Amino acid sequence: MQDLLTSALNPRSVAIVGASENIHKIGGRPIHYMQRHGYRGIVYPINPARDEVQGYKSYAGLAALPEVPDLALIAVGGDKTVAAVEECAARGVKSAVVIASGFGETGPAGRELQDHMVATARAAGMRLYGPNTQGLANFGTGAIAGFSTMFIEVPPMDGPVGIVSQSGGMSAMAYGLLRGRGLGVRHVHATGNEADVTASEMAWAVAHDPDVQLLLLYLENIAHPEMLAATAAFARERDLPIVAVKAGRSASGQKAASSHTGALANEDRTVDAFFKHHGIWRVRDPHEQARAAHAYLKGWRPEGRRLVVISNSGASCVMGADAAEDMGLTLAELSPATQADVAAKLPGFATASNPIDVTAALLSNSGLFGDVLPAVAQDPAADLFFLNIPVAGAGYDVDRFARDAAAFEAATGKPVAVAAWQESVAAPFRAHGIATFPNEGEAIAVLAQVAGHTERMRQPRATWPALPHVQVPAGAQGFLNEVDSLGLLARHGVPTVPMHLCRTADEARAALDAIGAPAVVKACSAEVPHKSEHGLVALNVQTREQAAELFERFWAKMDAMGVQRDGVIVAATRKGQHEFMVGARMDPIFGPVVVVGDGGKYVEALKDCAVLLPPFSEADVQAALRTLRIAPLLDGVRGEPPLDVAALSRIAVAVGQVIAGAGGAIASLDLNPVMVGAAGQGAVVVDALVEVSKA
């Protein structure tokens, strides 16, 4: 990746093909920007019609240059773009940025031209950025091979934030929002069509800049997930938060498989799981990225999610508590000693428990915040602090409030966020470097985000020392029948229900005798994966003659349907406290993906599930189960005992290892229902479906 760092982000020389004297044209902006923002390398304008461009000697072509430039910005369109790429490759240029559009995004003809440019670049060992990009900008070095208008609208300032975006518009938006908050930005890189260099590769390069303290991504697809995973791993090592926007909701992800898992582990759920797995925080848009940026750059790394709310309004205390619950934060339970210390500093009618209402006494005693904050800071239960000032004005020493809050934060390192809608109140807090927001919702959301992200980045990574060697039956195509599916799982440690595959009515009678009543009788055919929809499942079978009669009926019905008759299953009845499902599939982008959630016949309608990416631990599964809507059932409700989530988690890990160990031979697995008993009673798979990958 060193070529990215040197030839694109810190080039010794830059050629602009299509250079213009007019700074408002695409070929003129980069030259103007590099002059203005301190680029120390050599600029080579390429314009055969001019002897000089913006004070630089102009050249007729790359061949006329006195040296091979590290980076070339191609600011010409149409056929000239392709010719310029060919010339750069022939000259030995290391990196080329292609601004022009009209390539892969337009259809087959444009894709063909784009592929030709990529092939030309790769044959010469040149990296290609774009096409259809606003370009690259490194304000740390002044190397700006881009034309964004935003750099004129909002003057740049070098700083600790890097932005990598597939969209030029979104990179400019994130930049503008950050600069509007007074934050400096070092890197603003747009990858466009990503014909060659991807956003994941650029993220890797930016993450290796030691002065970058926050990395923001805008993605519409993840074309290079293994590189993004490596970037995230490196970022965790150096405590660099990555906050990503992933736009687009692809219907193709929901059609990826014909099994339940294909519908549940759609692209967007899988992206969420990928980000969580690798310690990346996902937000909705660049506004949310910018909103939390100041908090990250202050170095907030809270130990937990316990919040202290302090206000001069009882109503604001209540709303702060509501917002905390909405954001998944808990109110810190202050010790009796802490409450006594706080009470000693407040008037007798104030509230010393959390939330702490200092009341309107703040008007007459401007030191209350400064007194209360240190008293609470000593309590080990206090991780985060939120100050809500709904009303202040004449008579209030707001500047002292802000000084005291800033001194407290500096002394303790504990995060402090302020909500103040009055600009006259907010301004002094901002001036003292306190993270300040117009309302409690935004302030507490940022506290919750940084606390959650810190926890995620510190989460130990699960490892699987060895994977099982998983083989599907020779010659299998499409779906395995139920017996073969369950047999494959059982061979790899997944508990499955006892059953017999019968080929005659007499075998069905004998199976009933062996298994005992009540039993379940089901048709078995690889061509009928969903048997209940065809009336090929019978429950509560009590006698051997019932089993024989059902065999005859199901055997005849499969014949009438014209499907392969693998047999009829007689299986033991297993009841549990609750029905769950576990699934897995091979995602075309992310590889093995596992789904765990509420099971039964409504699984696709309710979609109450969580997605995990291997490797993961049983603890990871249990944490995922706690995010479900049915999570309260796990601990038992209305007198019911807690569920055996440990047994369910072992099954989920085993399924993940099976699909990973199959080496791509299995397209998907569906285990539904998985009967989970009370704690200590275990879990058993009652029905399963294995889909074999197409050859």
XYZ file of C-alpha atoms in Angstrom, residues 161 163 173-183 214 216 243 245 283 285-297 436-437 442 446 449:
36
model
C -9.942 14.089 10.400
C -12.693 11.526 4.880
C -20.675 17.631 2.466
C -18.841 15.907 5.315
C -15.925 18.308 4.847
C -18.225 21.356 4.904
C -20.091 20.181 8.004
C -16.856 19.566 9.895
C -15.344 22.881 8.881
C -18.603 24.575 9.872
C -17.993 23.225 13.377
C -14.478 24.643 13.370
C -12.762 21.289 12.898
C -10.891 10.169 13.250
C -15.083 9.021 8.273
C -17.486 6.111 11.600
C -22.288 5.905 6.371
C -24.524 6.293 11.265
C -25.666 10.434 7.201
C -22.774 12.933 7.225
C -24.712 15.139 9.659
C -24.402 12.408 12.296
C -20.740 11.950 11.438
C -20.057 15.631 12.007
C -22.225 15.813 15.135
C -20.051 13.352 17.051
C -16.675 14.359 15.577
C -15.758 16.811 18.329
C -16.425 14.184 20.999
C -14.123 11.674 19.319
C -11.384 14.250 18.841
C -22.440 21.517 23.112
C -25.739 20.663 21.431
C -28.459 15.096 20.346
C -23.373 11.470 21.079
C -22.398 6.659 20.490
